[in-house]
GROMACS .gro file of C-alpha atoms in nm:
model
  441
    1MET     CA    1  15.985  15.539  -0.212
    2LYS     CA    2  16.063  15.437   0.146
    3ASN     CA    3  16.359  15.672   0.190
    4PRO     CA    4  16.252  16.038   0.128
    5ASN     CA    5  16.611  16.164   0.158
    6ARG     CA    6  16.715  15.940  -0.129
    7LEU     CA    7  16.427  16.074  -0.341
    8ILE     CA    8  16.538  16.434  -0.275
    9PHE     CA    9  16.897  16.342  -0.365
   10ILE     CA   10  16.791  16.188  -0.697
   11LEU     CA   11  16.573  16.487  -0.792
   12ALA     CA   12  16.854  16.730  -0.709
   13HIS     CA   13  17.094  16.525  -0.918
   14ILE     CA   14  16.855  16.527  -1.216
   15LEU     CA   15  16.808  16.905  -1.185
   16ALA     CA   16  17.184  16.961  -1.178
   17LEU     CA   17  17.227  16.747  -1.487
   18LEU     CA   18  16.960  16.945  -1.669
   19LEU     CA   19  17.122  17.277  -1.581
   20TYR     CA   20  17.468  17.152  -1.675
   21GLY     CA   21  17.332  17.007  -1.993
   22GLN     CA   22  17.177  17.336  -2.100
   23THR     CA   23  17.507  17.518  -2.041
   24ALA     CA   24  17.718  17.244  -2.194
   25PHE     CA   25  17.511  17.222  -2.513
   26SER     CA   26  17.451  17.594  -2.576
   27ALA     CA   27  17.626  17.707  -2.891
   28THR     CA   28  17.787  18.025  -3.022
   29LEU     CA   29  17.684  18.133  -3.370
   30LYS     CA   30  17.934  18.375  -3.524
   31VAL     CA   31  17.830  18.646  -3.766
   32CYS     CA   32  18.082  18.818  -3.994
   33LYS     CA   33  18.154  18.855  -4.364
   34SER     CA   34  18.359  18.532  -4.375
   35CYS     CA   35  18.164  18.339  -4.108
   36PRO     CA   36  17.903  18.065  -4.162
   37TYR     CA   37  17.645  18.338  -4.094
   38THR     CA   38  17.674  18.673  -4.268
   39SER     CA   39  17.335  18.798  -4.153
   40VAL     CA   40  17.227  18.870  -3.794
   41LYS     CA   41  16.867  18.780  -3.874
   42GLN     CA   42  16.972  18.447  -4.022
   43ALA     CA   43  17.183  18.357  -3.717
   44VAL     CA   44  16.901  18.452  -3.477
   45GLN     CA   45  16.656  18.233  -3.669
   46LYS     CA   46  16.893  17.934  -3.660
   47ALA     CA   47  16.990  17.973  -3.294
   48LYS     CA   48  16.842  17.750  -3.024
   49PRO     CA   49  16.725  17.868  -2.682
   50GLY     CA   50  17.025  17.954  -2.466
   51ASP     CA   51  17.265  18.011  -2.757
   52THR     CA   52  17.488  18.313  -2.813
   53VAL     CA   53  17.494  18.506  -3.139
   54LEU     CA   54  17.837  18.671  -3.162
   55ILE     CA   55  17.845  18.957  -3.413
   56ASP     CA   56  18.187  19.072  -3.534
   57GLY     CA   57  18.275  19.423  -3.653
   58GLY     CA   58  18.131  19.557  -3.976
   59THR     CA   59  17.807  19.711  -4.092
   60TYR     CA   60  17.496  19.497  -4.140
   61GLN     CA   61  17.206  19.649  -4.334
   62GLU     CA   62  16.919  19.478  -4.153
   63ALA     CA   63  16.581  19.544  -3.994
   64GLY     CA   64  16.291  19.341  -3.856
   65ILE     CA   65  16.498  19.099  -3.644
   66GLU     CA   66  16.261  18.922  -3.402
   67ILE     CA   67  16.401  18.747  -3.096
   68ASN     CA   68  16.144  18.494  -2.971
   69LYS     CA   69  16.374  18.257  -2.782
   70PRO     CA   70  16.617  18.317  -2.492
   71LEU     CA   71  16.942  18.442  -2.650
   72ARG     CA   72  17.252  18.647  -2.596
   73LEU     CA   73  17.322  18.889  -2.881
   74ILE     CA   74  17.679  19.008  -2.827
   75GLY     CA   75  17.885  19.247  -3.039
   76GLN     CA   76  18.263  19.254  -3.064
   77ASN     CA   77  18.480  19.506  -3.252
   78ASN     CA   78  18.187  19.750  -3.268
   79PRO     CA   79  17.945  19.592  -3.517
   80VAL     CA   80  17.683  19.826  -3.663
   81ILE     CA   81  17.328  19.725  -3.757
   82ASP     CA   82  17.186  19.990  -3.988
   83SER     CA   83  16.811  19.983  -4.049
   84ASN     CA   84  16.858  20.228  -4.334
   85TYR     CA   85  16.517  20.376  -4.239
   86LYS     CA   86  16.333  20.050  -4.325
   87GLY     CA   87  16.178  19.987  -3.981
   88GLN     CA   88  16.245  19.855  -3.635
   89ILE     CA   89  16.573  19.665  -3.582
   90LEU     CA   90  16.532  19.432  -3.279
   91THR     CA   91  16.198  19.316  -3.137
   92ILE     CA   92  16.218  19.101  -2.821
   93THR     CA   93  15.907  18.900  -2.731
   94VAL     CA   94  16.051  18.644  -2.488
   95ASP     CA   95  16.216  18.633  -2.143
   96ASP     CA   96  16.588  18.604  -2.070
   97VAL     CA   97  16.753  18.796  -2.353
   98THR     CA   98  17.076  19.000  -2.346
   99ILE     CA   99  17.167  19.265  -2.604
  100GLU     CA  100  17.522  19.395  -2.556
  101GLY     CA  101  17.791  19.586  -2.743
  102LEU     CA  102  17.604  19.682  -3.061
  103THR     CA  103  17.561  20.004  -3.254
  104LEU     CA  104  17.207  20.040  -3.393
  105LYS     CA  105  17.107  20.331  -3.610
  106ASN     CA  106  16.875  20.503  -3.856
  107ILE     CA  107  16.510  20.450  -3.763
  108ALA     CA  108  16.262  20.668  -3.948
  109THR     CA  109  15.979  20.860  -3.783
  110SER     CA  110  15.677  20.629  -3.770
  111TYR     CA  111  15.359  20.784  -3.630
  112ILE     CA  112  15.159  20.458  -3.651
  113ARG     CA  113  15.411  20.194  -3.533
  114ASP     CA  114  15.637  20.399  -3.302
  115ASP     CA  115  15.944  20.218  -3.439
  116ALA     CA  116  16.247  20.180  -3.211
  117ALA     CA  117  16.598  20.044  -3.236
  118ILE     CA  118  16.514  19.794  -2.958
  119ARG     CA  119  16.154  19.709  -2.859
  120VAL     CA  120  16.072  19.476  -2.570
  121PHE     CA  121  15.713  19.350  -2.560
  122ARG     CA  122  15.566  19.132  -2.284
  123ALA     CA  123  15.902  19.003  -2.165
  124SER     CA  124  16.105  18.991  -1.843
  125ASN     CA  125  16.468  18.951  -1.744
  126VAL     CA  126  16.597  19.137  -2.048
  127ARG     CA  127  16.937  19.310  -2.027
  128ILE     CA  128  17.031  19.592  -2.265
  129LEU     CA  129  17.396  19.680  -2.200
  130ASN     CA  130  17.671  19.899  -2.351
  131ASN     CA  131  17.498  19.971  -2.681
  132THR     CA  132  17.514  20.285  -2.895
  133ILE     CA  133  17.187  20.391  -3.058
  134LEU     CA  134  17.203  20.672  -3.313
  135ASN     CA  135  16.950  20.871  -3.511
  136THR     CA  136  16.636  20.680  -3.423
  137TYR     CA  137  16.272  20.774  -3.367
  138TYR     CA  138  16.251  20.582  -3.038
  139GLY     CA  139  16.573  20.440  -2.901
  140ILE     CA  140  16.466  20.173  -2.650
  141TYR     CA  141  16.093  20.103  -2.609
  142LEU     CA  142  15.960  19.876  -2.331
  143GLN     CA  143  15.593  19.777  -2.326
  144ASN     CA  144  15.401  19.553  -2.083
  145SER     CA  145  15.724  19.405  -1.948
  146GLU     CA  146  15.906  19.373  -1.615
  147LYS     CA  147  16.248  19.326  -1.457
  148ILE     CA  148  16.449  19.492  -1.733
  149THR     CA  149  16.804  19.631  -1.701
  150ILE     CA  150  16.912  19.922  -1.925
  151LYS     CA  151  17.270  20.007  -1.842
  152ASP     CA  152  17.560  20.208  -1.988
  153ASN     CA  153  17.403  20.279  -2.326
  154VAL     CA  154  17.439  20.592  -2.541
  155VAL     CA  155  17.116  20.699  -2.712
  156LYS     CA  156  17.165  21.002  -2.934
  157GLY     CA  157  16.895  21.149  -3.159
  158GLU     CA  158  16.888  21.435  -3.406
  159ASN     CA  159  16.636  21.699  -3.298
  160THR     CA  160  16.771  22.003  -3.478
  161GLY     CA  161  16.495  22.167  -3.681
  162LYS     CA  162  16.234  21.905  -3.578
  163THR     CA  163  15.905  21.955  -3.396
  164GLU     CA  164  15.810  21.760  -3.083
  165SER     CA  165  15.568  21.543  -3.280
  166ALA     CA  166  15.845  21.434  -3.515
  167LEU     CA  167  16.057  21.306  -3.227
  168GLY     CA  168  16.032  20.992  -3.013
  169ASN     CA  169  16.186  20.935  -2.671
  170ALA     CA  170  16.534  20.796  -2.607
  171ILE     CA  171  16.420  20.543  -2.343
  172HIS     CA  172  16.044  20.485  -2.327
  173LEU     CA  173  15.863  20.273  -2.067
  174TYR     CA  174  15.492  20.194  -2.088
  175TYR     CA  175  15.315  19.969  -1.837
  176THR     CA  176  15.649  19.822  -1.734
  177ASP     CA  177  15.763  19.762  -1.373
  178GLU     CA  178  16.085  19.690  -1.184
  179VAL     CA  179  16.325  19.846  -1.433
  180GLU     CA  180  16.680  19.958  -1.356
  181ILE     CA  181  16.806  20.241  -1.579
  182SER     CA  182  17.164  20.335  -1.493
  183GLY     CA  183  17.474  20.491  -1.646
  184ASN     CA  184  17.310  20.587  -1.974
  185ASN     CA  185  17.376  20.902  -2.178
  186VAL     CA  186  17.062  21.017  -2.360
  187GLN     CA  187  17.024  21.326  -2.576
  188GLY     CA  188  16.860  21.482  -2.881
  189HIS     CA  189  16.513  21.329  -2.840
  190ARG     CA  190  16.171  21.456  -2.733
  191ASP     CA  191  16.211  21.318  -2.376
  192GLY     CA  192  16.532  21.159  -2.254
  193ILE     CA  193  16.363  20.903  -2.029
  194TYR     CA  194  15.984  20.859  -2.024
  195LEU     CA  195  15.787  20.656  -1.768
  196GLU     CA  196  15.413  20.603  -1.814
  197VAL     CA  197  15.231  20.377  -1.568
  198VAL     CA  198  15.558  20.240  -1.432
  199LYS     CA  199  15.613  20.116  -1.075
  200ASN     CA  200  15.902  20.017  -0.852
  201SER     CA  201  16.179  20.127  -1.087
  202LYS     CA  202  16.514  20.296  -1.026
  203VAL     CA  203  16.689  20.555  -1.242
  204HIS     CA  204  17.050  20.617  -1.137
  205ARG     CA  205  17.357  20.804  -1.259
  206ASN     CA  206  17.229  20.887  -1.606
  207THR     CA  207  17.300  21.204  -1.804
  208SER     CA  208  17.006  21.347  -1.997
  209ARG     CA  209  17.075  21.662  -2.200
  210ASN     CA  210  16.964  21.864  -2.500
  211ASN     CA  211  16.625  21.695  -2.521
  212GLN     CA  212  16.353  21.908  -2.668
  213ARG     CA  213  16.087  21.862  -2.399
  214TYR     CA  214  16.198  21.690  -2.075
  215GLY     CA  215  16.515  21.523  -1.953
  216MET     CA  216  16.289  21.275  -1.773
  217HIS     CA  217  15.911  21.253  -1.762
  218PHE     CA  218  15.680  21.070  -1.519
  219MET     CA  219  15.311  21.012  -1.592
  220PHE     CA  220  15.093  20.804  -1.353
  221SER     CA  221  15.406  20.627  -1.225
  222ASN     CA  222  15.410  20.563  -0.850
  223GLY     CA  223  15.676  20.426  -0.619
  224ASN     CA  224  15.985  20.510  -0.826
  225THR     CA  225  16.327  20.652  -0.739
  226TYR     CA  226  16.577  20.861  -0.931
  227THR     CA  227  16.917  20.954  -0.787
  228TYR     CA  228  17.257  21.096  -0.893
  229ASN     CA  229  17.140  21.194  -1.242
  230VAL     CA  230  17.234  21.507  -1.438
  231PHE     CA  231  16.964  21.694  -1.633
  232ARG     CA  232  17.119  21.969  -1.844
  233HIS     CA  233  17.000  22.195  -2.130
  234ASN     CA  234  16.654  22.035  -2.164
  235GLY     CA  235  16.320  22.209  -2.218
  236ALA     CA  236  16.268  22.110  -1.854
  237GLY     CA  237  16.498  21.891  -1.647
  238VAL     CA  238  16.230  21.659  -1.505
  239ALA     CA  239  15.849  21.667  -1.512
  240VAL     CA  240  15.656  21.461  -1.257
  241MET     CA  241  15.280  21.455  -1.322
  242TYR     CA  242  14.983  21.273  -1.166
  243THR     CA  243  15.216  21.059  -0.960
  244ASP     CA  244  15.265  20.961  -0.593
  245ASP     CA  245  15.556  20.842  -0.382
  246VAL     CA  246  15.863  20.944  -0.583
  247ARG     CA  247  16.209  20.982  -0.427
  248MET     CA  248  16.423  21.248  -0.598
  249GLU     CA  249  16.769  21.268  -0.440
  250HIS     CA  250  17.125  21.378  -0.526
  251ASN     CA  251  17.040  21.495  -0.878
  252THR     CA  252  17.176  21.800  -1.061
  253PHE     CA  253  16.937  22.021  -1.257
  254GLU     CA  254  17.127  22.288  -1.445
  255ASP     CA  255  17.107  22.523  -1.742
  256ASN     CA  256  16.747  22.434  -1.827
  257TRP     CA  257  16.694  22.784  -1.951
  258GLY     CA  258  16.426  22.939  -2.173
  259ALA     CA  259  16.092  23.120  -2.177
  260ALA     CA  260  15.904  22.819  -2.029
  261ALA     CA  261  16.190  22.611  -1.891
  262TYR     CA  262  16.211  22.447  -1.547
  263GLY     CA  263  16.460  22.244  -1.354
  264LEU     CA  264  16.177  22.040  -1.200
  265LEU     CA  265  15.811  22.066  -1.296
  266LEU     CA  266  15.560  21.917  -1.050
  267LYS     CA  267  15.190  21.881  -1.127
  268ASP     CA  268  14.944  21.677  -0.919
  269ILE     CA  269  15.209  21.490  -0.724
  270ARG     CA  270  15.180  21.374  -0.362
  271ASP     CA  271  15.376  21.216  -0.074
  272SER     CA  272  15.720  21.249  -0.231
  273VAL     CA  273  16.072  21.347  -0.128
  274ILE     CA  274  16.307  21.601  -0.291
  275ARG     CA  275  16.642  21.598  -0.109
  276ASN     CA  276  17.009  21.679  -0.160
  277ASN     CA  277  16.967  21.806  -0.515
  278ILE     CA  278  17.145  22.096  -0.687
  279PHE     CA  279  16.937  22.341  -0.890
  280ARG     CA  280  17.171  22.572  -1.079
  281ARG     CA  281  17.103  22.834  -1.348
  282ASN     CA  282  16.749  22.727  -1.442
  283THR     CA  283  16.482  22.975  -1.546
  284THR     CA  284  16.268  22.829  -1.266
  285ALA     CA  285  16.428  22.568  -1.039
  286ILE     CA  286  16.101  22.412  -0.914
  287TYR     CA  287  15.752  22.490  -1.043
  288MET     CA  288  15.480  22.339  -0.824
  289GLU     CA  289  15.110  22.312  -0.901
  290SER     CA  290  14.844  22.107  -0.716
  291SER     CA  291  15.117  21.918  -0.530
  292SER     CA  292  15.089  21.822  -0.165
  293ARG     CA  293  15.273  21.658   0.123
  294LEU     CA  294  15.620  21.698  -0.031
  295ASP     CA  295  15.934  21.702   0.183
  296ILE     CA  296  16.184  21.941   0.017
  297LYS     CA  297  16.504  21.933   0.218
  298ASN     CA  298  16.883  21.986   0.194
  299ASN     CA  299  16.874  22.124  -0.160
  300ASP     CA  300  17.092  22.401  -0.306
  301PHE     CA  301  16.920  22.664  -0.521
  302GLU     CA  302  17.192  22.863  -0.697
  303ARG     CA  303  17.160  23.147  -0.950
  304ASN     CA  304  16.818  23.058  -1.086
  305GLY     CA  305  16.568  23.309  -1.222
  306TRP     CA  306  16.307  23.180  -0.978
  307ALA     CA  307  16.410  22.926  -0.716
  308ILE     CA  308  16.053  22.822  -0.627
  309LYS     CA  309  15.725  22.899  -0.801
  310LEU     CA  310  15.465  22.779  -0.555
  311MET     CA  311  15.108  22.796  -0.676
  312THR     CA  312  14.833  22.838  -0.419
  313THR     CA  313  14.689  22.497  -0.515
  314CYS     CA  314  14.982  22.335  -0.329
  315MET     CA  315  14.919  22.222   0.029
  316ASP     CA  316  15.115  22.087   0.325
  317ASP     CA  317  15.455  22.100   0.158
  318THR     CA  318  15.760  22.151   0.380
  319PHE     CA  319  16.082  22.334   0.286
  320ARG     CA  320  16.366  22.272   0.533
  321LEU     CA  321  16.741  22.321   0.546
  322ASN     CA  322  16.773  22.444   0.188
  323ASN     CA  323  17.023  22.705   0.064
  324PHE     CA  324  16.894  22.992  -0.151
  325THR     CA  325  17.181  23.188  -0.308
  326GLY     CA  326  17.206  23.418  -0.609
  327ASN     CA  327  16.848  23.370  -0.732
  328SER     CA  328  16.664  23.664  -0.888
  329PHE     CA  329  16.351  23.553  -0.697
  330ASP     CA  330  16.367  23.305  -0.410
  331VAL     CA  331  15.995  23.230  -0.394
  332SER     CA  332  15.702  23.344  -0.607
  333THR     CA  333  15.334  23.263  -0.583
  334ASN     CA  334  15.007  23.359  -0.750
  335GLY     CA  335  14.789  23.441  -0.451
  336THR     CA  336  14.785  23.554  -0.091
  337SER     CA  337  14.675  23.228   0.075
  338GLN     CA  338  14.942  22.974   0.168
  339LEU     CA  339  14.915  22.636   0.337
  340ASN     CA  340  15.281  22.532   0.322
  341HIS     CA  341  15.564  22.542   0.571
  342PHE     CA  342  15.915  22.696   0.557
  343GLU     CA  343  16.166  22.648   0.837
  344ASN     CA  344  16.541  22.671   0.895
  345ASN     CA  345  16.641  22.757   0.541
  346TYR     CA  346  16.941  22.975   0.451
  347TRP     CA  347  16.842  23.286   0.253
  348GLU     CA  348  17.128  23.487   0.112
  349LYS     CA  349  16.905  23.798   0.100
  350TYR     CA  350  16.819  23.777   0.469
  351THR     CA  351  16.937  24.088   0.654
  352GLY     CA  352  16.825  24.001   1.007
  353TYR     CA  353  17.042  23.951   1.317
  354ASP     CA  354  17.125  23.679   1.570
  355LEU     CA  355  17.173  23.831   1.915
  356ASP     CA  356  17.181  23.501   2.104
  357LYS     CA  357  17.433  23.352   1.857
  358ASN     CA  358  17.245  23.023   1.810
  359GLY     CA  359  17.278  23.033   1.431
  360VAL     CA  360  16.910  23.117   1.379
  361GLY     CA  361  16.795  23.466   1.283
  362ASP     CA  362  16.589  23.649   1.546
  363VAL     CA  363  16.362  23.809   1.284
  364PRO     CA  364  16.142  23.601   1.050
  365TYR     CA  365  16.214  23.615   0.678
  366ARG     CA  366  15.951  23.659   0.408
  367PRO     CA  367  16.099  23.520   0.085
  368VAL     CA  368  15.824  23.656  -0.142
  369SER     CA  369  15.879  24.017  -0.245
  370LEU     CA  370  15.619  24.263  -0.369
  371TYR     CA  371  15.804  24.278  -0.700
  372ALA     CA  372  15.785  23.896  -0.735
  373MET     CA  373  15.407  23.917  -0.687
  374LEU     CA  374  15.390  24.193  -0.946
  375VAL     CA  375  15.591  23.994  -1.203
  376GLU     CA  376  15.368  23.691  -1.146
  377ARG     CA  377  15.061  23.897  -1.233
  378VAL     CA  378  15.220  24.122  -1.499
  379PRO     CA  379  15.511  23.930  -1.660
  380PRO     CA  380  15.641  24.224  -1.874
  381SER     CA  381  15.724  24.410  -1.553
  382VAL     CA  382  16.030  24.186  -1.522
  383MET     CA  383  16.212  24.446  -1.737
  384PHE     CA  384  16.233  24.672  -1.431
  385MET     CA  385  16.441  24.422  -1.233
  386ARG     CA  386  16.723  24.576  -1.028
  387SER     CA  387  16.587  24.927  -1.073
  388PHE     CA  388  16.566  25.183  -0.793
  389MET     CA  389  16.185  25.177  -0.803
  390VAL     CA  390  16.176  24.803  -0.741
  391ASP     CA  391  16.404  24.834  -0.439
  392LEU     CA  392  16.184  25.114  -0.306
  393MET     CA  393  15.867  24.904  -0.353
  394ASP     CA  394  16.013  24.603  -0.177
  395ASN     CA  395  16.138  24.808   0.117
  396MET     CA  396  15.800  24.975   0.159
  397GLU     CA  397  15.631  24.633   0.153
  398LYS     CA  398  15.859  24.511   0.430
  399VAL     CA  399  15.747  24.801   0.650
  400LEU     CA  400  15.379  24.793   0.553
  401PRO     CA  401  15.301  24.450   0.406
  402SER     CA  402  14.983  24.455   0.201
  403ILE     CA  403  15.004  24.208  -0.088
  404ILE     CA  404  15.260  23.937  -0.009
  405PRO     CA  405  15.117  23.620   0.155
  406GLU     CA  406  15.111  23.662   0.532
  407ASN     CA  407  15.165  23.293   0.603
  408LEU     CA  408  15.455  23.239   0.365
  409VAL     CA  409  15.735  23.305   0.610
  410ASP     CA  410  16.043  23.132   0.747
  411GLU     CA  411  16.014  23.198   1.121
  412LYS     CA  412  16.367  23.072   1.193
  413PRO     CA  413  16.598  23.145   0.899
  414LEU     CA  414  16.957  23.032   0.932
  415MET     CA  415  17.242  23.283   0.951
  416LYS     CA  416  17.496  23.084   0.748
  417ARG     CA  417  17.493  22.865   0.442
  418ILE     CA  418  17.442  22.496   0.522
  419LYS     CA  419  17.716  22.252   0.429
  420HIS     CA  420  17.496  21.949   0.383
  421ASP     CA  421  17.775  21.697   0.424
  422ASN     CA  422  17.924  21.858   0.732
  423ASP     CA  423  17.628  22.008   0.920
  424LYS     CA  424  17.437  21.692   0.999
  425GLU     CA  425  17.474  21.744   1.371
  426PHE     CA  426  17.348  22.101   1.340
  427ALA     CA  427  17.052  21.984   1.132
  428GLN     CA  428  16.968  21.720   1.393
  429VAL     CA  429  16.959  21.982   1.669
  430LEU     CA  430  16.735  22.206   1.460
  431ARG     CA  431  16.502  21.918   1.379
  432GLN     CA  432  16.463  21.831   1.746
  433THR     CA  433  16.406  22.189   1.858
  434THR     CA  434  16.154  22.275   1.587
  435GLY     CA  435  15.957  21.952   1.589
  436ALA     CA  436  16.030  21.886   1.223
  437ALA     CA  437  16.079  21.516   1.290
  438GLY     CA  438  15.708  21.465   1.258
  439ARG     CA  439  15.726  21.566   0.892
  440GLU     CA  440  15.999  21.319   0.802
  441ARG     CA  441  15.919  21.076   0.526
   0.00000   0.00000   0.00000
């Protein structure tokens, strides 16, 4: 064609017609007891790509519904799809699917198939919104997929009297990237949210509670972020294992309490950030093992058994501008060698002075006590906590240190508790004077 502009105009016109045509000719298939379709599976099978299946209120005893074409599956008036323990309910194997406004329930434990209420397999651009999922083995299971949104769902399992092996996870991701998980309430499962070999995903503003093992669990999952979540009453709030480059900010870890319970469990993790979190009333707020180059800053550690358990396999971690208040033990470790750095933290137990009134204590603070070292080596000795003998031991160790790690010391402890929202200017001055800027990530 001689005129290229005219060719472009014609192609654009054809494309617009195709898009309009798809929208104009998409249909809505209604499902209800008096509708042309009384079965969800039947309506899904009859639907064409781009159609909407609108499910009205009522209970539908169905399982094994496979979605292999782009569809919108929308519920109105709270429709319930009950598997009645006969297998998986929805299996999505195609791109561009929306599941919204449904209640899905009753999936039996299935050790071979890992049945779920909703399974997504090798698909992208799937949206799972505002659903309620009750009493299932796995709630939502993503596998070999990408670009998935899981938002504002309730996933509630029944874990009373069950072992870990008899429970699945509420939201389970396996080899799936670029997922947004936000606003969900997950509880009563083995793990609330589980990520295995997952990259570039975001987990925001979820509540994960009463899960038997972890509120959230990372395995081999690099480059992810989780912010503004609440992890409460789990075996451990969050476990991050064999993973690099994770941002953990503005989360609340509280009441994760028990013989082997943690707010945050870190094992073989590197180059990550832990900032602006609240750790409150956990047996151990953070347990760290073989973890290196972590920036732990602006966190509040309040009324935990142990605020930090820092194993000697950890290296080059930095603790700055954190508040330690009301903890039985601020820091504990299992050896005398330390290759980590503490600076400008507030320690409620600090009894030093500030003669030049610059807000920084003139005497260094050693957060590890002799008694903490003793409890680490002989756990039953915890029964002597708050006794006169323990106070005597700790005071003698301060005068003649012999066991506590020599290098584990905050050389410039702060005299007052940090208000993280209001003391930014103060923190900036400290960072410039102590050279901490070089450790920023």
